[in-house]
Amino acid sequence: MTREPVPRGLSSSQRAAAELRALVFDGTLPPGSDHLESELTERLGMSRTPVREAMQALAAQGLVETRPRRGMRVLPVSPQDMADIYDILTELESLAAERAASHGYSAADLGTLRQSIDRMDAALARGDRAAWALADDEFHAELVRLGGNGRMAVIVAMMVDQVRRARAVTLHMRPLPLRSNEDHRKVHDAVLHGQPREARRLHHAHRSEARAMLIALLEQYRLSRL
């Protein structure tokens, strides 16, 4: 599976958190599993202190819960939690799309947005869903940045990890996201052509459809594990 690379220059605790997070996201540490601190220190090749701090960081993100003398438990992905999170993300990202379309950005200004769509197309052409997911993340993050509201970006970032993990669980259960790529192109074009209402409408519809599919797949995943 393609993973987001761990940035260089991190402290031991930050690196441990990034590597532990990657293990949660790619399913190596699946939802509902328990892991002792000693197991994780051996797996990561690090001492107890950075691993303990990494577990606390992931707990703050809602990915795991820590247990005294028992290490950590990877929290399950709740369909209801995802429904609530998507409700908020849909509204905030749609507002960001509307604001971005009001800024009068040039094609050059939207280069990163367009490149992320190109990477999604290339990933699907070679059947690499994990690479598609990374490019999809880039698109949504860039769209929020283009909206020009830093506080909105902070709120969205707080929820993104949960969405990514839910998608990691369901990524290979869904059809190839060809429709999603087309949706992204339409949002890009609405932003480029200065159509705020259309950009908001298109992105809202895109996120609403993604929400419905994700919740259905999470329910299917939950039932298959009963």
Tab-separated table of C-alpha atoms in Angstrom:
chain	number	residue	atom	x	y	z
A	1	MET	CA	0.000	0.000	0.000
A	2	THR	CA	1.216	3.513	-0.811
A	3	ARG	CA	1.869	5.514	2.332
A	4	GLU	CA	2.258	9.200	2.892
A	5	PRO	CA	6.004	9.630	3.550
A	6	VAL	CA	7.106	10.555	7.069
A	7	PRO	CA	8.577	14.077	6.930
A	8	ARG	CA	12.227	14.537	7.801
A	9	GLY	CA	13.447	16.626	10.700
A	10	LEU	CA	10.870	15.353	13.186
A	11	SER	CA	11.577	14.698	16.834
A	12	SER	CA	11.566	11.076	18.031
A	13	SER	CA	8.056	11.494	19.428
A	14	GLN	CA	6.758	13.095	16.240
A	15	ARG	CA	8.301	10.380	14.118
A	16	ALA	CA	6.854	7.670	16.346
A	17	ALA	CA	3.417	9.291	16.052
A	18	ALA	CA	3.698	9.515	12.254
A	19	GLU	CA	4.779	5.880	11.910
A	20	LEU	CA	2.173	4.623	14.371
A	21	ARG	CA	-0.507	6.612	12.582
A	22	ALA	CA	0.536	5.032	9.266
A	23	LEU	CA	0.191	1.552	10.789
A	24	VAL	CA	-3.331	2.399	11.944
A	25	PHE	CA	-4.292	3.844	8.579
A	26	ASP	CA	-3.034	0.964	6.442
A	27	GLY	CA	-4.766	-1.613	8.648
A	28	THR	CA	-1.610	-3.179	10.085
A	29	LEU	CA	-3.084	-2.195	13.448
A	30	PRO	CA	-6.774	-2.816	12.700
A	31	PRO	CA	-9.792	-1.268	14.454
A	32	GLY	CA	-10.510	-2.925	17.798
A	33	SER	CA	-7.013	-4.368	18.199
A	34	ASP	CA	-4.989	-4.011	21.424
A	35	HIS	CA	-1.258	-3.352	21.521
A	36	LEU	CA	1.119	-3.313	24.455
A	37	GLU	CA	3.645	-0.530	24.748
A	38	SER	CA	6.452	-3.103	24.647
A	39	GLU	CA	5.103	-4.489	21.352
A	40	LEU	CA	5.010	-1.039	19.798
A	41	THR	CA	8.503	-0.064	20.960
A	42	GLU	CA	9.849	-3.236	19.338
A	43	ARG	CA	7.863	-2.692	16.141
A	44	LEU	CA	9.010	0.929	15.781
A	45	GLY	CA	12.542	0.333	17.062
A	46	MET	CA	12.220	3.194	19.537
A	47	SER	CA	12.399	3.694	23.275
A	48	ARG	CA	9.347	3.824	25.514
A	49	THR	CA	9.165	7.602	25.959
A	50	PRO	CA	8.575	8.621	22.303
A	51	VAL	CA	6.211	5.674	21.798
A	52	ARG	CA	4.209	6.618	24.888
A	53	GLU	CA	4.010	10.228	23.706
A	54	ALA	CA	2.988	9.016	20.241
A	55	MET	CA	0.135	6.981	21.724
A	56	GLN	CA	-1.050	10.047	23.610
A	57	ALA	CA	-0.929	12.117	20.407
A	58	LEU	CA	-3.035	9.570	18.520
A	59	ALA	CA	-5.469	9.402	21.433
A	60	ALA	CA	-5.914	13.181	21.205
A	61	GLN	CA	-6.792	12.725	17.511
A	62	GLY	CA	-9.463	10.164	18.379
A	63	LEU	CA	-7.651	7.302	16.638
A	64	VAL	CA	-6.819	5.200	19.720
A	65	GLU	CA	-7.473	5.037	23.430
A	66	THR	CA	-4.652	4.492	25.894
A	67	ARG	CA	-4.958	2.103	28.813
A	68	PRO	CA	-2.716	2.146	31.904
A	69	ARG	CA	-0.338	-0.808	31.798
A	70	ARG	CA	-2.200	-2.189	28.768
A	71	GLY	CA	-0.863	-0.001	25.981
A	72	MET	CA	-3.477	1.181	23.520
A	73	ARG	CA	-6.573	0.043	21.683
A	74	VAL	CA	-7.253	1.139	18.105
A	75	LEU	CA	-10.724	2.638	18.139
A	76	PRO	CA	-13.304	1.243	15.715
A	77	VAL	CA	-14.620	3.447	12.934
A	78	SER	CA	-18.161	4.415	13.868
A	79	PRO	CA	-20.664	5.015	11.040
A	80	GLN	CA	-22.462	7.575	13.215
A	81	ASP	CA	-19.214	9.421	13.973
A	82	MET	CA	-18.463	9.556	10.251
A	83	ALA	CA	-21.956	10.816	9.486
A	84	ASP	CA	-21.524	13.629	12.013
A	85	ILE	CA	-18.031	14.512	10.765
A	86	TYR	CA	-19.112	14.495	7.125
A	87	ASP	CA	-22.014	16.812	7.919
A	88	ILE	CA	-19.526	19.390	9.190
A	89	LEU	CA	-16.927	18.812	6.478
A	90	THR	CA	-19.519	19.072	3.726
A	91	GLU	CA	-20.637	22.506	4.884
A	92	LEU	CA	-17.165	23.882	5.580
A	93	GLU	CA	-15.538	22.619	2.380
A	94	SER	CA	-18.485	23.799	0.289
A	95	LEU	CA	-18.111	27.246	1.838
A	96	ALA	CA	-14.386	27.109	1.037
A	97	ALA	CA	-15.199	26.281	-2.593
A	98	GLU	CA	-17.598	29.229	-2.747
A	99	ARG	CA	-15.019	31.577	-1.242
A	100	ALA	CA	-12.289	30.291	-3.560
A	101	ALA	CA	-14.475	30.975	-6.604
A	102	SER	CA	-14.952	34.540	-5.378
A	103	HIS	CA	-11.218	35.273	-5.204
A	104	GLY	CA	-10.617	35.601	-8.942
A	105	TYR	CA	-7.844	33.011	-9.053
A	106	SER	CA	-5.975	32.477	-12.308
A	107	ALA	CA	-5.242	29.086	-13.860
A	108	ALA	CA	-1.710	29.367	-12.459
A	109	ASP	CA	-3.096	30.003	-8.973
A	110	LEU	CA	-5.069	26.767	-9.268
A	111	GLY	CA	-2.079	24.754	-10.473
A	112	THR	CA	-1.833	22.632	-7.322
A	113	LEU	CA	-5.550	21.896	-7.445
A	114	ARG	CA	-5.312	20.820	-11.081
A	115	GLN	CA	-2.197	18.738	-10.481
A	116	SER	CA	-3.931	16.801	-7.716
A	117	ILE	CA	-6.722	15.906	-10.178
A	118	ASP	CA	-4.122	14.791	-12.728
A	119	ARG	CA	-2.502	12.585	-10.082
A	120	MET	CA	-5.879	11.068	-9.239
A	121	ASP	CA	-6.465	10.278	-12.925
A	122	ALA	CA	-3.009	8.714	-13.252
A	123	ALA	CA	-3.494	6.660	-10.074
A	124	LEU	CA	-6.793	5.218	-11.293
A	125	ALA	CA	-5.292	4.463	-14.713
A	126	ARG	CA	-2.795	2.142	-13.031
A	127	GLY	CA	-5.286	0.845	-10.462
A	128	ASP	CA	-3.503	2.393	-7.479
A	129	ARG	CA	-6.291	3.299	-5.087
A	130	ALA	CA	-3.937	4.267	-2.268
A	131	ALA	CA	-2.152	6.810	-4.482
A	132	TRP	CA	-5.559	8.092	-5.574
A	133	ALA	CA	-6.501	8.605	-1.918
A	134	LEU	CA	-3.360	10.659	-1.257
A	135	ALA	CA	-4.062	12.867	-4.272
A	136	ASP	CA	-7.689	13.206	-3.175
A	137	ASP	CA	-6.493	14.434	0.218
A	138	GLU	CA	-4.305	16.993	-1.541
A	139	PHE	CA	-7.253	18.271	-3.569
A	140	HIS	CA	-9.467	18.805	-0.541
A	141	ALA	CA	-6.694	20.412	1.528
A	142	GLU	CA	-5.817	22.779	-1.315
A	143	LEU	CA	-9.466	23.699	-1.863
A	144	VAL	CA	-9.796	24.651	1.798
A	145	ARG	CA	-6.554	26.654	1.618
A	146	LEU	CA	-7.827	28.529	-1.431
A	147	GLY	CA	-10.916	29.464	0.571
A	148	GLY	CA	-8.640	31.790	2.515
A	149	ASN	CA	-10.018	31.192	6.009
A	150	GLY	CA	-7.326	29.921	8.356
A	151	ARG	CA	-9.714	29.086	11.187
A	152	MET	CA	-11.806	26.989	8.828
A	153	ALA	CA	-8.682	25.128	7.751
A	154	VAL	CA	-7.824	24.335	11.388
A	155	ILE	CA	-11.304	22.933	12.073
A	156	VAL	CA	-11.235	20.799	8.918
A	157	ALA	CA	-7.759	19.485	9.756
A	158	MET	CA	-9.023	18.289	13.146
A	159	MET	CA	-11.463	15.932	11.404
A	160	VAL	CA	-9.462	14.771	8.416
A	161	ASP	CA	-7.630	11.939	10.176
A	162	GLN	CA	-10.881	10.196	11.087
A	163	VAL	CA	-12.134	10.504	7.511
A	164	ARG	CA	-8.877	9.127	6.104
A	165	ARG	CA	-9.002	6.134	8.413
A	166	ALA	CA	-12.616	5.371	7.523
A	167	ARG	CA	-11.693	5.583	3.857
A	168	ALA	CA	-8.717	3.275	4.409
A	169	VAL	CA	-11.124	0.666	5.777
A	170	THR	CA	-13.477	0.970	2.797
A	171	LEU	CA	-11.136	1.964	-0.044
A	172	HIS	CA	-11.073	-1.482	-1.654
A	173	MET	CA	-14.776	-2.119	-1.068
A	174	ARG	CA	-15.991	0.743	-3.250
A	175	PRO	CA	-16.123	0.974	-7.049
A	176	LEU	CA	-13.286	2.809	-8.773
A	177	PRO	CA	-13.888	6.493	-7.937
A	178	LEU	CA	-14.127	7.706	-11.528
A	179	ARG	CA	-17.178	9.837	-10.707
A	180	SER	CA	-15.237	11.488	-7.894
A	181	ASN	CA	-12.509	12.626	-10.288
A	182	GLU	CA	-15.099	14.146	-12.603
A	183	ASP	CA	-16.689	15.960	-9.654
A	184	HIS	CA	-13.302	17.435	-8.764
A	185	ARG	CA	-12.810	18.713	-12.304
A	186	LYS	CA	-16.188	20.435	-12.230
A	187	VAL	CA	-15.395	22.129	-8.916
A	188	HIS	CA	-12.014	23.237	-10.273
A	189	ASP	CA	-13.673	24.717	-13.360
A	190	ALA	CA	-16.303	26.558	-11.307
A	191	VAL	CA	-13.559	28.093	-9.147
A	192	LEU	CA	-11.515	29.034	-12.218
A	193	HIS	CA	-14.468	30.678	-13.953
A	194	GLY	CA	-15.552	32.615	-10.874
A	195	GLN	CA	-18.846	30.824	-10.187
A	196	PRO	CA	-19.220	30.831	-6.371
A	197	ARG	CA	-22.732	29.385	-6.132
A	198	GLU	CA	-21.958	26.655	-8.656
A	199	ALA	CA	-18.699	25.765	-6.917
A	200	ARG	CA	-20.543	25.444	-3.614
A	201	ARG	CA	-23.397	23.418	-5.128
A	202	LEU	CA	-21.058	21.029	-6.934
A	203	HIS	CA	-18.833	20.408	-3.947
A	204	HIS	CA	-21.783	19.980	-1.593
A	205	ALA	CA	-23.276	17.352	-3.895
A	206	HIS	CA	-19.895	15.622	-4.188
A	207	ARG	CA	-19.352	15.423	-0.435
A	208	SER	CA	-22.959	14.374	0.217
A	209	GLU	CA	-22.650	11.486	-2.220
A	210	ALA	CA	-19.304	10.467	-0.704
A	211	ARG	CA	-20.879	10.556	2.763
A	212	ALA	CA	-23.728	8.257	1.743
A	213	MET	CA	-21.347	5.752	0.147
A	214	LEU	CA	-18.933	5.761	3.082
A	215	ILE	CA	-21.649	5.220	5.681
A	216	ALA	CA	-23.134	2.347	3.671
A	217	LEU	CA	-19.711	0.696	3.315
A	218	LEU	CA	-18.913	1.138	7.006
A	219	GLU	CA	-22.203	-0.500	7.918
A	220	GLN	CA	-21.398	-3.347	5.545
A	221	TYR	CA	-17.905	-3.692	7.049
A	222	ARG	CA	-19.320	-3.695	10.581
A	223	LEU	CA	-21.925	-6.345	9.771
A	224	SER	CA	-19.362	-8.551	8.041
A	225	ARG	CA	-17.280	-8.638	11.230
A	226	LEU	CA	-20.104	-9.551	13.610
